[in-house]
Amino acid sequence: MMERKTPQLAAIKQVFIDNHSPMRLEEVLNKAKSIVPGLGQATVYRWIKNLLKIGWIVAVNGPNSSILYEKAGKGHHHHFFCRRCGSMHEIQGTCIEASNVSIPSGFVVEDHELTIYGLCPSCS
Amino acid sequence: MMERKTPQLAAIKQVFIDNHSPMRLEEVLNKAKSIVPGLGQATVYRWIKNLLKIGWIVAVNGPNSSILYEKAGKGHHHHFFCRRCGSMHEIQGTCIEASNVSIPSGFVVEDHELTIYGLCPSCS
DNA sequence: GTCGTTGCAAAGCCTTTGCAGGGAA
DNA sequence: TTCCCTGCAAAGGCTTTGCAACGAC
């Protein structure tokens, strides 16, 4: 994949660099549109797919089976979802190592994902 | 909601009683169809929505933002997703209490969901 | 000039909804 | 008889794809 430096791709990347909370695709689209007004949604769909494939961003499972995206390479962390305002927050320094979990024999653990639900500081 | 005892609803419930792993809606539909051949997908969509609302089943976030469903009232447990065969397993007795997690002040924890990724016994 | 990239619109999925007939109570 | 439930098909909503024009290199 030879990436060409287009304003559209630059805008999409910038959105991920500027925003640390995981975002829905529509949020990425809107934020990127404010940088490149004519940006089409198909372009965002295509680049998110590509950026996922090359590992520049990662997908996070959000509530209601939504998919959220965030920039990769931020180290292991978990996510907190506020049930009142619907916001998603990164929770740093709360790593639960897989070794702390007693898995039945036979299962090979590679990775894990933890989502905490509750109220964020603004809503509690 | 006054539930009438129809063969369709009985079949859908039976599928959840017989299968302990979380299932995609399509799986529920197919299994229920083997009990009630003419079963329409709209009926399954409608009953899954209702059973969720009354808390008879619960939704689980699956990989790729898929939604999985399982019978409620099985106690707190986590899920293991096999990356090779795509199967989802219940992991009992591995409860990570929210109190074990150091959450920044201001956040009110109500619940959590843990998904472990790796290889199941059949695939490892 | 080449060919990756883009925006638009059409096409594809999956899920929900409208509706008339059927059947549980 | 009442009216909840069902299956079918149409409608919605979100994502992907086809295509011709554009533009990075």
mmCIF file of C-alpha atoms (C1' of nucleotides) in Angstrom:
data_model
loop_
_atom_site.group_PDB
_atom_site.id
_atom_site.type_symbol
_atom_site.label_atom_id
_atom_site.label_comp_id
_atom_site.label_asym_id
_atom_site.label_seq_id
_atom_site.Cartn_x
_atom_site.Cartn_y
_atom_site.Cartn_z
ATOM 1 C CA MET A 1 0.000 0.000 0.000
ATOM 2 C CA MET A 2 1.556 3.251 -1.158
ATOM 3 C CA GLU A 3 -0.072 6.054 0.738
ATOM 4 C CA ARG A 4 -0.264 9.289 -1.088
ATOM 5 C CA LYS A 5 -0.301 12.428 0.998
ATOM 6 C CA THR A 6 -3.711 13.876 0.341
ATOM 7 C CA PRO A 7 -5.478 16.528 2.413
ATOM 8 C CA GLN A 8 -8.256 14.030 3.136
ATOM 9 C CA LEU A 9 -5.988 11.398 4.647
ATOM 10 C CA ALA A 10 -4.047 14.041 6.564
ATOM 11 C CA ALA A 11 -7.286 15.364 8.048
ATOM 12 C CA ILE A 12 -8.467 11.935 9.128
ATOM 13 C CA LYS A 13 -5.146 11.171 10.781
ATOM 14 C CA GLN A 14 -5.140 14.549 12.490
ATOM 15 C CA VAL A 15 -8.528 13.802 14.042
ATOM 16 C CA PHE A 16 -7.097 10.693 15.665
ATOM 17 C CA ILE A 17 -4.004 12.549 16.816
ATOM 18 C CA ASP A 18 -6.071 15.332 18.389
ATOM 19 C CA ASN A 19 -8.696 13.149 20.072
ATOM 20 C CA HIS A 20 -7.692 10.575 22.642
ATOM 21 C CA SER A 21 -11.119 9.108 23.362
ATOM 22 C CA PRO A 22 -12.393 6.443 21.010
ATOM 23 C CA MET A 23 -14.702 7.871 18.365
ATOM 24 C CA ARG A 24 -17.539 6.569 16.262
ATOM 25 C CA LEU A 25 -16.967 6.743 12.534
ATOM 26 C CA GLU A 26 -19.524 9.510 12.210
ATOM 27 C CA GLU A 27 -17.581 11.600 14.739
ATOM 28 C CA VAL A 28 -14.392 11.106 12.749
ATOM 29 C CA LEU A 29 -16.235 12.129 9.616
ATOM 30 C CA ASN A 30 -17.615 15.305 11.161
ATOM 31 C CA LYS A 31 -14.352 16.361 12.757
ATOM 32 C CA ALA A 32 -12.425 15.683 9.564
ATOM 33 C CA LYS A 33 -15.008 17.598 7.562
ATOM 34 C CA SER A 34 -14.227 20.684 9.603
ATOM 35 C CA ILE A 35 -10.682 20.411 8.250
ATOM 36 C CA VAL A 36 -11.554 19.370 4.698
ATOM 37 C CA PRO A 37 -15.113 20.588 4.054
ATOM 38 C CA GLY A 38 -15.910 18.568 0.945
ATOM 39 C CA LEU A 39 -14.810 15.279 2.506
ATOM 40 C CA GLY A 40 -16.978 12.375 1.459
ATOM 41 C CA GLN A 41 -18.065 9.687 3.861
ATOM 42 C CA ALA A 42 -16.868 6.923 1.544
ATOM 43 C CA THR A 43 -13.348 8.258 1.908
ATOM 44 C CA VAL A 44 -13.548 8.054 5.689
ATOM 45 C CA TYR A 45 -14.958 4.537 5.529
ATOM 46 C CA ARG A 46 -12.153 3.530 3.183
ATOM 47 C CA TRP A 47 -9.360 5.053 5.239
ATOM 48 C CA ILE A 48 -10.616 3.747 8.532
ATOM 49 C CA LYS A 49 -10.615 0.292 6.992
ATOM 50 C CA ASN A 50 -7.096 0.794 5.679
ATOM 51 C CA LEU A 51 -5.749 2.355 8.871
ATOM 52 C CA LEU A 52 -7.165 -0.586 10.810
ATOM 53 C CA LYS A 53 -5.472 -3.015 8.445
ATOM 54 C CA ILE A 54 -2.068 -1.397 8.779
ATOM 55 C CA GLY A 55 -2.576 -1.032 12.534
ATOM 56 C CA TRP A 56 -2.449 2.749 12.681
ATOM 57 C CA ILE A 57 -5.762 2.779 14.516
ATOM 58 C CA VAL A 58 -7.535 0.108 16.546
ATOM 59 C CA ALA A 59 -11.191 -0.735 16.947
ATOM 60 C CA VAL A 60 -12.839 -0.745 20.346
ATOM 61 C CA ASN A 61 -16.148 -2.376 21.125
ATOM 62 C CA GLY A 62 -18.565 0.261 22.270
ATOM 63 C CA PRO A 63 -21.984 -0.153 23.846
ATOM 64 C CA ASN A 64 -24.888 -1.345 21.711
ATOM 65 C CA SER A 65 -22.458 -3.086 19.419
ATOM 66 C CA SER A 66 -21.124 0.182 18.106
ATOM 67 C CA ILE A 67 -17.536 0.272 16.938
ATOM 68 C CA LEU A 68 -15.240 2.985 18.156
ATOM 69 C CA TYR A 69 -11.824 3.842 16.761
ATOM 70 C CA GLU A 70 -8.722 5.288 18.372
ATOM 71 C CA LYS A 71 -5.114 5.789 17.402
ATOM 72 C CA ALA A 72 -2.972 2.732 17.986
ATOM 73 C CA GLY A 73 0.235 2.586 19.974
ATOM 74 C CA LYS A 74 -1.089 4.124 23.147
ATOM 75 C CA GLY A 75 -0.202 1.157 25.305
ATOM 76 C CA HIS A 76 -2.568 -1.203 27.007
ATOM 77 C CA HIS A 77 -5.514 0.484 28.637
ATOM 78 C CA HIS A 78 -9.187 -0.049 29.268
ATOM 79 C CA HIS A 79 -12.305 1.952 28.615
ATOM 80 C CA PHE A 80 -14.993 3.503 30.728
ATOM 81 C CA PHE A 81 -18.399 4.120 29.238
ATOM 82 C CA CYS A 82 -20.708 6.643 30.890
ATOM 83 C CA ARG A 83 -24.281 5.399 30.823
ATOM 84 C CA ARG A 84 -25.730 8.857 31.267
ATOM 85 C CA CYS A 85 -23.936 10.980 28.695
ATOM 86 C CA GLY A 86 -22.693 8.172 26.490
ATOM 87 C CA SER A 87 -19.084 9.304 26.527
ATOM 88 C CA MET A 88 -16.191 6.890 26.377
ATOM 89 C CA HIS A 89 -13.015 7.495 28.386
ATOM 90 C CA GLU A 90 -9.594 5.933 28.445
ATOM 91 C CA ILE A 91 -8.663 4.434 31.788
ATOM 92 C CA GLN A 92 -4.909 4.381 32.163
ATOM 93 C CA GLY A 93 -2.974 2.432 34.754
ATOM 94 C CA THR A 94 -5.685 -0.076 35.469
ATOM 95 C CA CYS A 95 -4.206 -2.969 33.649
ATOM 96 C CA ILE A 96 -5.612 -6.320 34.578
ATOM 97 C CA GLU A 97 -3.050 -8.802 33.444
ATOM 98 C CA ALA A 98 -4.470 -11.893 31.890
ATOM 99 C CA SER A 99 -2.386 -13.860 34.371
ATOM 100 C CA ASN A 100 -4.636 -12.602 37.153
ATOM 101 C CA VAL A 101 -7.531 -14.410 35.563
ATOM 102 C CA SER A 102 -8.001 -18.108 36.184
ATOM 103 C CA ILE A 103 -8.712 -19.557 32.785
ATOM 104 C CA PRO A 104 -9.748 -23.192 32.450
ATOM 105 C CA SER A 105 -6.951 -25.339 31.083
ATOM 106 C CA GLY A 106 -6.812 -25.666 27.333
ATOM 107 C CA PHE A 107 -7.499 -22.034 26.610
ATOM 108 C CA VAL A 108 -4.601 -19.974 25.272
ATOM 109 C CA VAL A 109 -4.924 -16.339 26.249
ATOM 110 C CA GLU A 110 -3.590 -13.822 23.785
ATOM 111 C CA ASP A 111 -5.346 -10.606 24.660
ATOM 112 C CA HIS A 112 -8.261 -9.142 26.545
ATOM 113 C CA GLU A 113 -10.575 -6.183 26.512
ATOM 114 C CA LEU A 114 -12.217 -4.644 29.556
ATOM 115 C CA THR A 115 -15.015 -2.118 29.456
ATOM 116 C CA ILE A 116 -16.306 -0.530 32.627
ATOM 117 C CA TYR A 117 -19.780 0.953 32.782
ATOM 118 C CA GLY A 118 -20.999 3.631 35.138
ATOM 119 C CA LEU A 119 -21.022 7.405 35.492
ATOM 120 C CA CYS A 120 -18.236 9.712 34.432
ATOM 121 C CA PRO A 121 -17.052 12.589 36.676
ATOM 122 C CA SER A 122 -19.263 15.105 34.862
ATOM 123 C CA CYS A 123 -22.364 12.992 35.401
ATOM 124 C CA SER A 124 -21.867 11.580 38.882
ATOM 125 C CA MET B 1 -46.665 -7.285 28.204
ATOM 126 C CA MET B 2 -48.909 -10.327 28.165
ATOM 127 C CA GLU B 3 -46.977 -13.148 26.620
ATOM 128 C CA ARG B 4 -49.061 -15.642 24.777
ATOM 129 C CA LYS B 5 -47.696 -19.141 24.583
ATOM 130 C CA THR B 6 -46.993 -19.624 20.924
ATOM 131 C CA PRO B 7 -44.834 -22.323 19.363
ATOM 132 C CA GLN B 8 -42.559 -19.611 17.978
ATOM 133 C CA LEU B 9 -41.791 -18.037 21.333
ATOM 134 C CA ALA B 10 -41.399 -21.438 22.956
ATOM 135 C CA ALA B 11 -38.889 -22.442 20.287
ATOM 136 C CA ILE B 12 -36.854 -19.268 20.714
ATOM 137 C CA LYS B 13 -36.734 -19.696 24.481
ATOM 138 C CA GLN B 14 -35.785 -23.336 24.108
ATOM 139 C CA VAL B 15 -32.802 -22.373 21.978
ATOM 140 C CA PHE B 16 -31.486 -20.192 24.780
ATOM 141 C CA ILE B 17 -32.139 -22.886 27.364
ATOM 142 C CA ASP B 18 -30.296 -25.505 25.326
ATOM 143 C CA ASN B 19 -27.295 -23.389 24.320
ATOM 144 C CA HIS B 20 -25.049 -21.887 26.955
ATOM 145 C CA SER B 21 -22.672 -20.015 24.683
ATOM 146 C CA PRO B 22 -23.751 -16.599 23.461
ATOM 147 C CA MET B 23 -25.278 -16.757 19.999
ATOM 148 C CA ARG B 24 -25.678 -14.383 17.115
ATOM 149 C CA LEU B 25 -29.234 -13.622 16.137
ATOM 150 C CA GLU B 26 -28.846 -15.619 12.951
ATOM 151 C CA GLU B 27 -27.825 -18.662 14.984
ATOM 152 C CA VAL B 28 -30.901 -18.311 17.167
ATOM 153 C CA LEU B 29 -33.021 -18.011 14.063
ATOM 154 C CA ASN B 30 -31.567 -21.136 12.468
ATOM 155 C CA LYS B 31 -31.781 -23.247 15.606
ATOM 156 C CA ALA B 32 -35.329 -22.105 16.281
ATOM 157 C CA LYS B 33 -36.265 -22.805 12.675
ATOM 158 C CA SER B 34 -35.314 -26.436 13.192
ATOM 159 C CA ILE B 35 -38.025 -26.549 15.855
ATOM 160 C CA VAL B 36 -40.603 -24.389 14.068
ATOM 161 C CA PRO B 37 -39.804 -24.618 10.334
ATOM 162 C CA GLY B 38 -41.857 -21.696 9.074
ATOM 163 C CA LEU B 39 -40.434 -19.276 11.637
ATOM 164 C CA GLY B 40 -39.937 -15.797 10.230
ATOM 165 C CA GLN B 41 -36.886 -13.727 11.009
ATOM 166 C CA ALA B 42 -39.000 -10.748 12.005
ATOM 167 C CA THR B 43 -40.451 -12.812 14.824
ATOM 168 C CA VAL B 44 -36.998 -13.626 16.133
ATOM 169 C CA TYR B 45 -35.946 -9.999 15.894
ATOM 170 C CA ARG B 46 -39.079 -8.978 17.769
ATOM 171 C CA TRP B 47 -38.756 -11.554 20.520
ATOM 172 C CA ILE B 48 -35.076 -10.973 21.087
ATOM 173 C CA LYS B 49 -35.853 -7.318 21.537
ATOM 174 C CA ASN B 50 -38.651 -8.126 23.979
ATOM 175 C CA LEU B 51 -36.701 -10.747 25.891
ATOM 176 C CA LEU B 52 -33.887 -8.237 26.273
ATOM 177 C CA LYS B 53 -36.306 -5.654 27.583
ATOM 178 C CA ILE B 54 -37.768 -7.959 30.215
ATOM 179 C CA GLY B 55 -34.308 -9.224 31.077
ATOM 180 C CA TRP B 56 -34.860 -12.851 30.100
ATOM 181 C CA ILE B 57 -31.775 -12.701 27.893
ATOM 182 C CA VAL B 58 -28.765 -10.394 27.912
ATOM 183 C CA ALA B 59 -26.658 -8.975 25.113
ATOM 184 C CA VAL B 60 -22.919 -9.560 24.960
ATOM 185 C CA ASN B 61 -20.500 -7.607 22.843
ATOM 186 C CA GLY B 62 -18.870 -9.973 20.394
ATOM 187 C CA PRO B 63 -15.894 -9.388 18.123
ATOM 188 C CA ASN B 64 -16.285 -7.106 15.120
ATOM 189 C CA SER B 65 -19.049 -5.270 16.915
ATOM 190 C CA SER B 66 -21.380 -8.209 16.596
ATOM 191 C CA ILE B 67 -24.022 -8.653 19.255
ATOM 192 C CA LEU B 68 -24.428 -12.013 20.922
ATOM 193 C CA TYR B 69 -27.296 -13.103 23.123
ATOM 194 C CA GLU B 70 -27.479 -15.530 26.012
ATOM 195 C CA LYS B 71 -30.000 -16.460 28.651
ATOM 196 C CA ALA B 72 -29.942 -14.175 31.664
ATOM 197 C CA GLY B 73 -29.592 -15.218 35.294
ATOM 198 C CA LYS B 74 -26.418 -17.221 34.889
ATOM 199 C CA GLY B 75 -24.449 -15.141 37.355
ATOM 200 C CA HIS B 76 -21.524 -12.899 36.612
ATOM 201 C CA HIS B 77 -19.066 -14.393 34.178
ATOM 202 C CA HIS B 78 -16.794 -13.389 31.352
ATOM 203 C CA HIS B 79 -16.336 -14.532 27.800
ATOM 204 C CA PHE B 80 -13.566 -16.079 25.805
ATOM 205 C CA PHE B 81 -13.478 -15.609 22.068
ATOM 206 C CA CYS B 82 -11.445 -18.023 19.953
ATOM 207 C CA ARG B 83 -9.691 -16.185 17.152
ATOM 208 C CA ARG B 84 -9.259 -19.307 15.066
ATOM 209 C CA CYS B 85 -12.696 -20.922 15.040
ATOM 210 C CA GLY B 86 -14.689 -17.870 16.065
ATOM 211 C CA SER B 87 -16.448 -19.604 18.923
ATOM 212 C CA MET B 88 -17.440 -17.826 22.114
ATOM 213 C CA HIS B 89 -17.182 -19.545 25.489
ATOM 214 C CA GLU B 90 -18.379 -18.743 28.961
ATOM 215 C CA ILE B 91 -15.602 -18.418 31.492
ATOM 216 C CA GLN B 92 -16.915 -19.179 34.964
ATOM 217 C CA GLY B 93 -15.188 -18.410 38.204
ATOM 218 C CA THR B 94 -12.907 -15.742 36.848
ATOM 219 C CA CYS B 95 -14.686 -12.765 38.262
ATOM 220 C CA ILE B 96 -12.651 -9.628 38.356
ATOM 221 C CA GLU B 97 -14.313 -7.407 40.866
ATOM 222 C CA ALA B 98 -14.505 -3.820 39.882
ATOM 223 C CA SER B 99 -12.919 -3.001 43.234
ATOM 224 C CA ASN B 100 -9.707 -4.574 42.010
ATOM 225 C CA VAL B 101 -9.455 -1.935 39.350
ATOM 226 C CA SER B 102 -8.020 1.455 40.196
ATOM 227 C CA ILE B 103 -10.383 3.930 38.648
ATOM 228 C CA PRO B 104 -9.547 7.635 38.629
ATOM 229 C CA SER B 105 -11.599 9.567 41.179
ATOM 230 C CA GLY B 106 -14.889 10.902 39.967
ATOM 231 C CA PHE B 107 -15.879 7.809 38.050
ATOM 232 C CA VAL B 108 -18.716 5.740 39.493
ATOM 233 C CA VAL B 109 -18.391 2.087 38.562
ATOM 234 C CA GLU B 110 -21.611 0.173 38.086
ATOM 235 C CA ASP B 111 -20.654 -2.792 35.969
ATOM 236 C CA HIS B 112 -17.985 -4.185 33.719
ATOM 237 C CA GLU B 113 -17.523 -6.545 30.835
ATOM 238 C CA LEU B 114 -14.403 -8.569 30.120
ATOM 239 C CA THR B 115 -13.685 -10.411 26.918
ATOM 240 C CA ILE B 116 -10.615 -12.574 26.551
ATOM 241 C CA TYR B 117 -9.188 -13.376 23.143
ATOM 242 C CA GLY B 118 -7.038 -16.352 22.209
ATOM 243 C CA LEU B 119 -7.389 -19.986 21.229
ATOM 244 C CA CYS B 120 -9.973 -22.376 22.607
ATOM 245 C CA PRO B 121 -9.039 -25.928 23.684
ATOM 246 C CA SER B 122 -10.098 -27.367 20.322
ATOM 247 C CA CYS B 123 -7.859 -24.994 18.405
ATOM 248 C CA SER B 124 -4.772 -24.716 20.602
ATOM 249 C "C1'" DG C 1 1.709 9.981 -17.792
ATOM 250 C "C1'" DT C 2 0.568 6.611 -14.135
ATOM 251 C "C1'" DC C 3 -2.252 4.980 -10.964
ATOM 252 C "C1'" DG C 4 -3.641 5.722 -6.170
ATOM 253 C "C1'" DT C 5 -7.454 8.646 -4.264
ATOM 254 C "C1'" DT C 6 -11.861 11.025 -4.117
ATOM 255 C "C1'" DG C 7 -16.930 12.189 -4.213
ATOM 256 C "C1'" DC C 8 -21.185 10.806 -5.792
ATOM 257 C "C1'" DA C 9 -24.637 7.656 -6.245
ATOM 258 C "C1'" DA C 10 -26.077 2.990 -6.543
ATOM 259 C "C1'" DA C 11 -25.951 -1.287 -4.472
ATOM 260 C "C1'" DG C 12 -25.687 -4.407 -0.378
ATOM 261 C "C1'" DC C 13 -26.521 -5.867 4.293
ATOM 262 C "C1'" DC C 14 -28.878 -6.147 8.386
ATOM 263 C "C1'" DT C 15 -32.732 -4.592 11.207
ATOM 264 C "C1'" DT C 16 -37.210 -2.475 11.795
ATOM 265 C "C1'" DT C 17 -41.879 -1.571 10.563
ATOM 266 C "C1'" DG C 18 -46.650 -1.817 8.270
ATOM 267 C "C1'" DC C 19 -50.210 -4.773 7.449
ATOM 268 C "C1'" DA C 20 -53.614 -8.271 7.058
ATOM 269 C "C1'" DG C 21 -54.437 -12.971 8.476
ATOM 270 C "C1'" DG C 22 -54.124 -16.343 12.191
ATOM 271 C "C1'" DG C 23 -54.661 -18.140 16.697
ATOM 272 C "C1'" DA C 24 -54.300 -18.033 22.052
ATOM 273 C "C1'" DA C 25 -57.209 -16.951 25.822
ATOM 274 C "C1'" DT D 1 -64.698 -12.306 20.304
ATOM 275 C "C1'" DT D 2 -60.627 -9.770 21.438
ATOM 276 C "C1'" DC D 3 -56.286 -8.407 20.296
ATOM 277 C "C1'" DC D 4 -51.644 -10.339 20.606
ATOM 278 C "C1'" DC D 5 -48.614 -12.746 17.496
ATOM 279 C "C1'" DT D 6 -46.849 -14.070 12.931
ATOM 280 C "C1'" DG D 7 -44.969 -14.041 8.228
ATOM 281 C "C1'" DC D 8 -44.290 -11.413 4.323
ATOM 282 C "C1'" DA D 9 -42.641 -7.646 2.069
ATOM 283 C "C1'" DA D 10 -41.455 -2.894 2.105
ATOM 284 C "C1'" DA D 11 -38.897 0.540 4.293
ATOM 285 C "C1'" DG D 12 -34.777 2.329 6.963
ATOM 286 C "C1'" DG D 13 -30.141 2.975 8.299
ATOM 287 C "C1'" DC D 14 -25.504 2.119 7.870
ATOM 288 C "C1'" DT D 15 -21.524 0.370 5.058
ATOM 289 C "C1'" DT D 16 -19.489 -1.017 0.733
ATOM 290 C "C1'" DT D 17 -18.730 -0.709 -4.110
ATOM 291 C "C1'" DG D 18 -18.628 1.009 -9.131
ATOM 292 C "C1'" DC D 19 -17.163 4.630 -11.760
ATOM 293 C "C1'" DA D 20 -15.343 8.656 -13.905
ATOM 294 C "C1'" DA D 21 -12.657 12.632 -12.635
ATOM 295 C "C1'" DC D 22 -8.869 14.283 -9.963
ATOM 296 C "C1'" DG D 23 -4.293 14.928 -8.427
ATOM 297 C "C1'" DA D 24 0.198 13.200 -6.002
ATOM 298 C "C1'" DC D 25 4.456 11.790 -7.665
#
